[in-house]
Amino acid sequence: MRLCDAQAGTTCPTLQAFSLATGTQIPALGLGTWELRGGAQTVSIALGLGYRQIDTSGDYGTQPAVGKAIRESRVPRDDIFLVTKVEETEDGYEATKDRLRELGLERADLVLIHRPPPTGAGESLWEGLIRARQEGLTREIGVSNYSIEQVDAVTSATGERPAVNQIEWSPFGHSAAMLRHCRDRNVLIQAYSPLTRTERLDDPVLTEIGDGHAKTPAQVLIRWNIQLGTNPLPKASTREHLEENIAVFDFELSDNEMDRLSGLNERYSALAGLAYA
Ligand code: NAP
């Protein structure tokens, strides 16, 4: 994935973006909102700080707050990249309309199948999302928690490749095979729980590398993702954390540091295991 400045010469971090297969630009950093505290006010603070991608879902309970903050923001709607999700038990098309009703918005920018159904790869759900995109309810569609085989299955069944696969992803839990597969096919990996839900922030390697750049362990984790070409979605409820997490565009990890971080991989998961591995 190519990381580019949408406007050369600007120092605004939010203009750093990845290109999706269609050429759509997606902000290099997103705000996660699962268990977000502070509701619309927190999202408004994030928008004010320069966040331009927000990740939500019907089952997070944060859609009304996200929608309110976006509707009331002075940031133009087209400058905000909104991600939401449909559940594996739903009809993809109807569920997309339902999400938009709850958000109070005309369209999303990316709608994901939250997780694969117990059997198959969710081909009919995917057909529903294709229809939603054709009708302008979303610009892009993708999947979440999919294995390599499931990404391929949904693609070959419909001829439409997901724009992204949103999966748990950190130096402690990632997959070289998944990274290669997605890079080769121009599928962006979106990294959820990129801060390991705080569980590994005290790792000495993060501290050592961070100290060398006057950065925190959280900033090192976020920067590792961006340099790898994967799209981190850290969740933060406090202004302090929001400010810290977006201050990652003024330093660069060396190749050696990137390798050290990637070498921490132990297929670690802060949740119920790496769904894709
Ligand atoms: P995370 O982003 O790895 O960690 C969130 C935790 O880190 C919160 O406790 C937060 O505290 C804390 N934090 C934030 N910035 C910090 C900093 N600079 N220093 C220290 N602590 C910091 O975990 P996550 O929420 O599981 O994942 C991120 C997002 O990914 C979710 O919110 C959601 O949008 C998405 N997600 C998607 C799926 C899926 O199945 N597709 C699954 C899980 C998550 P405060 O809130 O107190 O600031």
mmCIF file of C-alpha atoms and ligand atoms in Angstrom:
data_model
loop_
_atom_site.group_PDB
_atom_site.id
_atom_site.type_symbol
_atom_site.label_atom_id
_atom_site.label_comp_id
_atom_site.label_asym_id
_atom_site.label_seq_id
_atom_site.Cartn_x
_atom_site.Cartn_y
_atom_site.Cartn_z
ATOM 1 C CA MET A 1 0.000 0.000 0.000
ATOM 2 C CA ARG A 2 1.329 3.412 -0.910
ATOM 3 C CA LEU A 3 1.376 6.070 1.744
ATOM 4 C CA CYS A 4 1.007 9.462 0.175
ATOM 5 C CA ASP A 5 0.478 13.079 1.016
ATOM 6 C CA ALA A 6 -2.810 14.146 -0.512
ATOM 7 C CA GLN A 7 -1.425 17.692 -0.582
ATOM 8 C CA ALA A 8 2.310 17.926 -0.910
ATOM 9 C CA GLY A 9 3.949 20.313 1.485
ATOM 10 C CA THR A 10 1.274 20.223 4.150
ATOM 11 C CA THR A 11 2.075 19.193 7.686
ATOM 12 C CA CYS A 12 -1.499 18.171 8.477
ATOM 13 C CA PRO A 13 -1.248 14.522 9.604
ATOM 14 C CA THR A 14 -4.722 13.664 8.440
ATOM 15 C CA LEU A 15 -3.762 14.169 4.818
ATOM 16 C CA GLN A 16 -1.536 11.131 4.954
ATOM 17 C CA ALA A 17 -3.518 8.396 3.276
ATOM 18 C CA PHE A 18 -3.421 4.940 1.760
ATOM 19 C CA SER A 19 -4.888 4.256 -1.681
ATOM 20 C CA LEU A 20 -7.492 1.519 -1.934
ATOM 21 C CA ALA A 21 -7.647 -0.624 -5.089
ATOM 22 C CA THR A 22 -10.179 1.777 -6.641
ATOM 23 C CA GLY A 23 -7.929 4.764 -5.968
ATOM 24 C CA THR A 24 -10.096 5.947 -3.061
ATOM 25 C CA GLN A 25 -7.929 7.582 -0.399
ATOM 26 C CA ILE A 26 -8.327 6.327 3.162
ATOM 27 C CA PRO A 27 -6.745 8.270 6.041
ATOM 28 C CA ALA A 28 -3.640 6.489 7.332
ATOM 29 C CA LEU A 29 -4.942 6.603 10.914
ATOM 30 C CA GLY A 30 -8.471 5.930 12.135
ATOM 31 C CA LEU A 31 -10.273 6.305 15.448
ATOM 32 C CA GLY A 32 -11.757 3.125 16.946
ATOM 33 C CA THR A 33 -15.007 3.587 18.850
ATOM 34 C CA TRP A 34 -15.759 0.244 20.481
ATOM 35 C CA GLU A 35 -16.325 1.077 24.184
ATOM 36 C CA LEU A 36 -15.538 4.729 23.461
ATOM 37 C CA ARG A 37 -16.379 6.960 26.419
ATOM 38 C CA GLY A 38 -17.688 10.490 26.185
ATOM 39 C CA GLY A 39 -19.987 9.980 23.196
ATOM 40 C CA ALA A 40 -20.249 12.614 20.479
ATOM 41 C CA GLN A 41 -18.025 14.995 22.429
ATOM 42 C CA THR A 42 -15.067 12.623 22.194
ATOM 43 C CA VAL A 43 -15.605 12.159 18.462
ATOM 44 C CA SER A 44 -15.840 15.951 18.038
ATOM 45 C CA ILE A 45 -12.561 16.416 19.896
ATOM 46 C CA ALA A 46 -10.976 13.813 17.612
ATOM 47 C CA LEU A 47 -12.242 15.586 14.492
ATOM 48 C CA GLY A 48 -10.912 18.856 15.876
ATOM 49 C CA LEU A 49 -7.487 17.282 16.401
ATOM 50 C CA GLY A 50 -7.404 16.106 12.791
ATOM 51 C CA TYR A 51 -8.747 12.546 12.855
ATOM 52 C CA ARG A 52 -10.511 11.934 9.561
ATOM 53 C CA GLN A 53 -11.373 8.243 9.735
ATOM 54 C CA ILE A 54 -13.880 6.889 12.295
ATOM 55 C CA ASP A 55 -14.584 3.173 12.760
ATOM 56 C CA THR A 56 -17.907 2.111 14.262
ATOM 57 C CA SER A 57 -20.420 -0.733 14.109
ATOM 58 C CA GLY A 58 -24.071 -1.334 14.831
ATOM 59 C CA ASP A 59 -23.174 -3.440 17.860
ATOM 60 C CA TYR A 60 -20.790 -0.889 19.476
ATOM 61 C CA GLY A 61 -23.591 1.397 20.596
ATOM 62 C CA THR A 62 -21.510 4.342 19.362
ATOM 63 C CA GLN A 63 -23.192 4.933 15.998
ATOM 64 C CA PRO A 64 -25.590 7.663 17.265
ATOM 65 C CA ALA A 65 -22.679 9.573 18.829
ATOM 66 C CA VAL A 66 -20.487 9.169 15.754
ATOM 67 C CA GLY A 67 -23.301 10.281 13.455
ATOM 68 C CA LYS A 68 -24.116 13.294 15.645
ATOM 69 C CA ALA A 69 -20.498 14.427 15.793
ATOM 70 C CA ILE A 70 -20.106 14.108 12.018
ATOM 71 C CA ARG A 71 -23.384 15.912 11.300
ATOM 72 C CA GLU A 72 -22.536 18.771 13.658
ATOM 73 C CA SER A 73 -18.878 19.078 12.680
ATOM 74 C CA ARG A 74 -17.496 21.969 10.689
ATOM 75 C CA VAL A 75 -15.353 19.412 8.873
ATOM 76 C CA PRO A 76 -17.009 18.770 5.490
ATOM 77 C CA ARG A 77 -18.668 15.335 5.293
ATOM 78 C CA ASP A 78 -16.584 14.424 2.236
ATOM 79 C CA ASP A 79 -13.386 14.911 4.245
ATOM 80 C CA ILE A 80 -14.422 12.279 6.807
ATOM 81 C CA PHE A 81 -14.033 8.567 6.090
ATOM 82 C CA LEU A 82 -16.704 6.657 8.002
ATOM 83 C CA VAL A 83 -16.488 2.887 8.482
ATOM 84 C CA THR A 84 -19.339 0.751 9.792
ATOM 85 C CA LYS A 85 -20.236 -2.943 9.792
ATOM 86 C CA VAL A 86 -23.046 -5.418 9.227
ATOM 87 C CA GLU A 87 -23.424 -8.605 11.237
ATOM 88 C CA GLU A 88 -23.110 -12.083 9.798
ATOM 89 C CA THR A 89 -26.754 -12.839 10.675
ATOM 90 C CA GLU A 90 -28.120 -9.879 8.706
ATOM 91 C CA ASP A 91 -29.031 -9.074 5.140
ATOM 92 C CA GLY A 92 -26.120 -6.971 3.874
ATOM 93 C CA TYR A 93 -28.207 -4.465 1.944
ATOM 94 C CA GLU A 94 -30.954 -3.943 4.540
ATOM 95 C CA ALA A 95 -28.434 -3.805 7.375
ATOM 96 C CA THR A 96 -26.471 -1.075 5.579
ATOM 97 C CA LYS A 97 -29.641 1.008 5.329
ATOM 98 C CA ASP A 98 -30.314 0.325 9.011
ATOM 99 C CA ARG A 99 -26.793 1.493 10.001
ATOM 100 C CA LEU A 100 -27.248 4.716 8.020
ATOM 101 C CA ARG A 101 -30.595 5.374 9.709
ATOM 102 C CA GLU A 102 -28.971 5.029 13.111
ATOM 103 C CA LEU A 103 -26.042 7.231 12.087
ATOM 104 C CA GLY A 104 -28.386 9.808 10.578
ATOM 105 C CA LEU A 105 -26.170 9.954 7.480
ATOM 106 C CA GLU A 106 -26.826 9.523 3.757
ATOM 107 C CA ARG A 107 -23.885 7.263 3.117
ATOM 108 C CA ALA A 108 -20.923 5.484 4.660
ATOM 109 C CA ASP A 109 -17.459 5.348 3.110
ATOM 110 C CA LEU A 110 -16.765 1.709 3.909
ATOM 111 C CA VAL A 111 -19.131 -1.037 5.078
ATOM 112 C CA LEU A 112 -17.665 -4.317 6.318
ATOM 113 C CA ILE A 113 -19.004 -7.796 6.992
ATOM 114 C CA HIS A 114 -18.100 -7.831 10.699
ATOM 115 C CA ARG A 115 -17.109 -11.481 10.754
ATOM 116 C CA PRO A 116 -17.583 -14.499 8.503
ATOM 117 C CA PRO A 117 -20.684 -16.608 9.136
ATOM 118 C CA PRO A 118 -20.168 -20.026 10.797
ATOM 119 C CA THR A 119 -20.153 -21.703 7.389
ATOM 120 C CA GLY A 120 -19.037 -20.350 4.034
ATOM 121 C CA ALA A 121 -17.574 -16.925 3.408
ATOM 122 C CA GLY A 122 -20.750 -14.848 3.485
ATOM 123 C CA GLU A 123 -21.299 -14.709 -0.267
ATOM 124 C CA SER A 124 -24.949 -13.573 -0.041
ATOM 125 C CA LEU A 125 -24.047 -10.922 2.547
ATOM 126 C CA TRP A 126 -21.387 -9.757 0.132
ATOM 127 C CA GLU A 127 -23.931 -9.537 -2.722
ATOM 128 C CA GLY A 128 -25.991 -7.281 -0.441
ATOM 129 C CA LEU A 129 -23.025 -4.996 0.171
ATOM 130 C CA ILE A 130 -22.293 -4.847 -3.563
ATOM 131 C CA ARG A 131 -25.885 -3.673 -4.109
ATOM 132 C CA ALA A 132 -25.531 -1.100 -1.316
ATOM 133 C CA ARG A 133 -22.410 0.277 -2.983
ATOM 134 C CA GLN A 134 -24.059 0.327 -6.415
ATOM 135 C CA GLU A 135 -26.886 2.388 -4.925
ATOM 136 C CA GLY A 136 -24.465 4.876 -3.394
ATOM 137 C CA LEU A 137 -25.038 3.886 0.231
ATOM 138 C CA THR A 138 -21.275 3.427 0.621
ATOM 139 C CA ARG A 139 -18.183 4.152 -1.449
ATOM 140 C CA GLU A 140 -16.296 0.972 -0.583
ATOM 141 C CA ILE A 141 -17.029 -2.460 0.879
ATOM 142 C CA GLY A 142 -14.852 -4.912 2.734
ATOM 143 C CA VAL A 143 -14.620 -7.705 5.282
ATOM 144 C CA SER A 144 -13.400 -8.214 8.827
ATOM 145 C CA ASN A 145 -11.952 -11.194 10.657
ATOM 146 C CA TYR A 146 -11.561 -13.092 7.368
ATOM 147 C CA SER A 147 -8.875 -15.705 6.708
ATOM 148 C CA ILE A 148 -6.941 -15.691 3.422
ATOM 149 C CA GLU A 149 -9.164 -18.529 2.161
ATOM 150 C CA GLN A 150 -12.335 -16.613 3.036
ATOM 151 C CA VAL A 151 -11.123 -13.457 1.283
ATOM 152 C CA ASP A 152 -10.451 -15.560 -1.829
ATOM 153 C CA ALA A 153 -13.767 -17.432 -1.576
ATOM 154 C CA VAL A 154 -15.901 -14.310 -1.432
ATOM 155 C CA THR A 155 -13.896 -12.818 -4.313
ATOM 156 C CA SER A 156 -14.186 -15.815 -6.615
ATOM 157 C CA ALA A 157 -17.894 -16.282 -5.862
ATOM 158 C CA THR A 158 -18.768 -12.716 -6.883
ATOM 159 C CA GLY A 159 -15.845 -11.337 -8.913
ATOM 160 C CA GLU A 160 -15.583 -8.498 -6.363
ATOM 161 C CA ARG A 161 -12.563 -8.305 -4.093
ATOM 162 C CA PRO A 162 -12.945 -6.724 -0.628
ATOM 163 C CA ALA A 163 -11.240 -3.321 -0.390
ATOM 164 C CA VAL A 164 -10.035 -4.124 3.139
ATOM 165 C CA ASN A 165 -9.787 -6.910 5.684
ATOM 166 C CA GLN A 166 -10.085 -5.489 9.216
ATOM 167 C CA ILE A 167 -8.306 -7.839 11.623
ATOM 168 C CA GLU A 168 -6.524 -7.835 14.974
ATOM 169 C CA TRP A 169 -2.978 -6.738 14.188
ATOM 170 C CA SER A 170 0.019 -5.650 16.232
ATOM 171 C CA PRO A 171 3.720 -6.536 16.415
ATOM 172 C CA PHE A 172 2.737 -9.207 18.956
ATOM 173 C CA GLY A 173 0.082 -10.773 16.753
ATOM 174 C CA HIS A 174 0.236 -10.608 12.968
ATOM 175 C CA SER A 175 0.856 -12.829 9.941
ATOM 176 C CA ALA A 176 3.437 -12.510 7.173
ATOM 177 C CA ALA A 177 1.305 -14.734 4.923
ATOM 178 C CA MET A 178 -1.738 -12.499 5.385
ATOM 179 C CA LEU A 179 0.331 -9.362 4.762
ATOM 180 C CA ARG A 180 1.800 -10.799 1.546
ATOM 181 C CA HIS A 181 -1.562 -12.045 0.346
ATOM 182 C CA CYS A 182 -3.267 -8.704 0.923
ATOM 183 C CA ARG A 183 -0.401 -6.660 -0.546
ATOM 184 C CA ASP A 184 -0.370 -8.795 -3.697
ATOM 185 C CA ARG A 185 -4.112 -8.286 -4.160
ATOM 186 C CA ASN A 186 -4.301 -4.639 -3.143
ATOM 187 C CA VAL A 187 -6.464 -5.406 -0.106
ATOM 188 C CA LEU A 188 -5.711 -2.992 2.751
ATOM 189 C CA ILE A 189 -5.288 -4.551 6.192
ATOM 190 C CA GLN A 190 -7.013 -2.438 8.823
ATOM 191 C CA ALA A 191 -5.452 -3.097 12.225
ATOM 192 C CA TYR A 192 -7.862 -3.392 15.104
ATOM 193 C CA SER A 193 -6.763 -3.495 18.744
ATOM 194 C CA PRO A 194 -3.439 -2.002 17.502
ATOM 195 C CA LEU A 195 -2.576 -0.992 21.086
ATOM 196 C CA THR A 196 -3.214 -4.569 22.301
ATOM 197 C CA ARG A 197 -6.012 -3.042 24.382
ATOM 198 C CA THR A 198 -3.068 -1.720 26.535
ATOM 199 C CA GLU A 199 -2.010 -5.223 27.589
ATOM 200 C CA ARG A 200 1.467 -5.104 26.019
ATOM 201 C CA LEU A 201 2.260 -1.402 26.280
ATOM 202 C CA ASP A 202 4.854 -2.122 28.959
ATOM 203 C CA ASP A 203 6.951 -4.333 26.678
ATOM 204 C CA PRO A 204 10.604 -3.226 27.071
ATOM 205 C CA VAL A 205 11.273 -3.286 23.321
ATOM 206 C CA LEU A 206 8.519 -0.723 22.759
ATOM 207 C CA THR A 207 9.919 1.458 25.527
ATOM 208 C CA GLU A 208 13.468 1.232 24.235
ATOM 209 C CA ILE A 209 12.532 2.044 20.647
ATOM 210 C CA GLY A 210 10.153 4.782 21.763
ATOM 211 C CA ASP A 211 12.797 6.397 23.993
ATOM 212 C CA GLY A 212 15.102 6.681 20.975
ATOM 213 C CA HIS A 213 12.529 8.856 19.224
ATOM 214 C CA ALA A 214 11.070 10.565 22.327
ATOM 215 C CA LYS A 215 7.831 8.669 21.617
ATOM 216 C CA THR A 216 5.587 6.455 23.741
ATOM 217 C CA PRO A 217 4.977 2.707 23.314
ATOM 218 C CA ALA A 218 1.508 3.476 21.889
ATOM 219 C CA GLN A 219 3.028 5.785 19.286
ATOM 220 C CA VAL A 220 5.581 3.110 18.329
ATOM 221 C CA LEU A 221 2.767 0.569 17.800
ATOM 222 C CA ILE A 222 0.788 2.989 15.636
ATOM 223 C CA ARG A 223 3.836 3.999 13.607
ATOM 224 C CA TRP A 224 4.827 0.341 13.013
ATOM 225 C CA ASN A 225 1.447 -0.196 11.375
ATOM 226 C CA ILE A 226 1.610 2.878 9.182
ATOM 227 C CA GLN A 227 5.124 2.071 7.928
ATOM 228 C CA LEU A 228 4.096 -1.542 7.283
ATOM 229 C CA GLY A 229 1.287 -0.279 5.056
ATOM 230 C CA THR A 230 -1.456 -1.351 7.438
ATOM 231 C CA ASN A 231 -4.130 0.987 8.749
ATOM 232 C CA PRO A 232 -4.304 1.326 12.560
ATOM 233 C CA LEU A 233 -7.593 2.147 14.338
ATOM 234 C CA PRO A 234 -6.595 2.904 17.947
ATOM 235 C CA LYS A 235 -9.471 3.681 20.293
ATOM 236 C CA ALA A 236 -8.962 6.553 22.721
ATOM 237 C CA SER A 237 -11.475 8.269 24.976
ATOM 238 C CA THR A 238 -9.313 10.967 26.542
ATOM 239 C CA ARG A 239 -7.960 14.102 24.885
ATOM 240 C CA GLU A 240 -4.489 13.150 26.084
ATOM 241 C CA HIS A 241 -4.617 9.759 24.355
ATOM 242 C CA LEU A 242 -6.211 11.218 21.230
ATOM 243 C CA GLU A 243 -3.435 13.808 20.946
ATOM 244 C CA GLU A 244 -0.715 11.247 21.618
ATOM 245 C CA ASN A 245 -2.001 8.771 19.048
ATOM 246 C CA ILE A 246 -2.153 11.257 16.187
ATOM 247 C CA ALA A 247 1.357 12.594 16.880
ATOM 248 C CA VAL A 248 2.963 9.838 14.830
ATOM 249 C CA PHE A 249 3.703 11.595 11.549
ATOM 250 C CA ASP A 250 6.877 13.378 12.640
ATOM 251 C CA PHE A 251 9.212 10.423 13.131
ATOM 252 C CA GLU A 252 10.303 7.326 11.289
ATOM 253 C CA LEU A 253 11.230 3.875 12.551
ATOM 254 C CA SER A 254 14.406 2.482 10.975
ATOM 255 C CA ASP A 255 14.349 -0.782 9.007
ATOM 256 C CA ASN A 256 16.093 -2.419 11.950
ATOM 257 C CA GLU A 257 13.461 -1.136 14.375
ATOM 258 C CA MET A 258 10.658 -2.303 12.086
ATOM 259 C CA ASP A 259 12.254 -5.771 11.948
ATOM 260 C CA ARG A 260 12.676 -5.895 15.726
ATOM 261 C CA LEU A 261 9.030 -4.993 16.214
ATOM 262 C CA SER A 262 7.786 -7.500 13.632
ATOM 263 C CA GLY A 263 9.978 -10.092 15.345
ATOM 264 C CA LEU A 264 7.895 -9.779 18.521
ATOM 265 C CA ASN A 265 5.188 -11.838 16.802
ATOM 266 C CA GLU A 266 3.823 -14.621 18.982
ATOM 267 C CA ARG A 267 0.334 -14.702 17.426
ATOM 268 C CA TYR A 268 -0.787 -12.813 20.488
ATOM 269 C CA SER A 269 -4.419 -11.730 20.738
ATOM 270 C CA ALA A 270 -5.954 -9.357 23.276
ATOM 271 C CA LEU A 271 -9.335 -10.838 22.371
ATOM 272 C CA ALA A 272 -10.426 -14.369 21.575
ATOM 273 C CA GLY A 273 -7.493 -15.348 19.360
ATOM 274 C CA LEU A 274 -6.419 -14.177 15.912
ATOM 275 C CA ALA A 275 -9.515 -15.015 13.892
ATOM 276 C CA TYR A 276 -7.596 -15.185 10.610
ATOM 277 C CA ALA A 277 -4.537 -17.192 11.597
HETATM 278 P P1 NAP B 1 -6.982 -0.651 21.278
HETATM 279 O O1 NAP B 1 -7.225 0.483 20.367
HETATM 280 O O2 NAP B 1 -5.821 -1.530 21.033
HETATM 281 O O3 NAP B 1 -6.869 -0.140 22.794
HETATM 282 C C1 NAP B 1 -7.795 0.713 23.384
HETATM 283 C C2 NAP B 1 -7.322 1.001 24.798
HETATM 284 O O4 NAP B 1 -6.080 1.708 24.750
HETATM 285 C C3 NAP B 1 -8.279 1.856 25.603
HETATM 286 O O5 NAP B 1 -8.271 1.341 26.919
HETATM 287 C C4 NAP B 1 -7.633 3.228 25.558
HETATM 288 O O6 NAP B 1 -7.924 3.993 26.711
HETATM 289 C C5 NAP B 1 -6.167 2.875 25.555
HETATM 290 N N1 NAP B 1 -5.324 3.890 24.946
HETATM 291 C C6 NAP B 1 -5.565 4.631 23.852
HETATM 292 N N2 NAP B 1 -4.530 5.424 23.568
HETATM 293 C C7 NAP B 1 -3.589 5.207 24.526
HETATM 294 C C8 NAP B 1 -2.309 5.725 24.762
HETATM 295 N N3 NAP B 1 -1.776 6.629 23.943
HETATM 296 N N4 NAP B 1 -1.625 5.270 25.843
HETATM 297 C C9 NAP B 1 -2.167 4.345 26.677
HETATM 298 N N5 NAP B 1 -3.382 3.792 26.480
HETATM 299 C C10 NAP B 1 -4.090 4.223 25.404
HETATM 300 O O7 NAP B 1 -8.258 -1.601 21.357
HETATM 301 P P2 NAP B 1 -9.669 -1.775 20.644
HETATM 302 O O8 NAP B 1 -10.599 -0.727 21.061
HETATM 303 O O9 NAP B 1 -10.036 -3.202 20.858
HETATM 304 O O10 NAP B 1 -9.385 -1.650 19.080
HETATM 305 C C11 NAP B 1 -9.469 -0.435 18.379
HETATM 306 C C12 NAP B 1 -10.720 -0.370 17.506
HETATM 307 O O11 NAP B 1 -10.733 -1.404 16.531
HETATM 308 C C13 NAP B 1 -12.034 -0.590 18.254
HETATM 309 O O12 NAP B 1 -12.392 0.510 19.059
HETATM 310 C C14 NAP B 1 -12.960 -0.869 17.105
HETATM 311 O O13 NAP B 1 -13.302 0.344 16.437
HETATM 312 C C15 NAP B 1 -12.078 -1.763 16.230
HETATM 313 N N6 NAP B 1 -12.291 -3.213 16.506
HETATM 314 C C16 NAP B 1 -12.838 -3.977 15.516
HETATM 315 C C17 NAP B 1 -13.069 -5.327 15.743
HETATM 316 C C18 NAP B 1 -13.672 -6.155 14.638
HETATM 317 O O14 NAP B 1 -14.076 -7.308 14.911
HETATM 318 N N7 NAP B 1 -13.740 -5.653 13.433
HETATM 319 C C19 NAP B 1 -12.718 -5.924 16.961
HETATM 320 C C20 NAP B 1 -12.131 -5.120 17.946
HETATM 321 C C21 NAP B 1 -11.901 -3.771 17.701
HETATM 322 P P3 NAP B 1 -9.000 5.189 26.740
HETATM 323 O O15 NAP B 1 -10.206 4.740 25.977
HETATM 324 O O16 NAP B 1 -9.223 5.398 28.195
HETATM 325 O O17 NAP B 1 -8.360 6.401 26.088
#
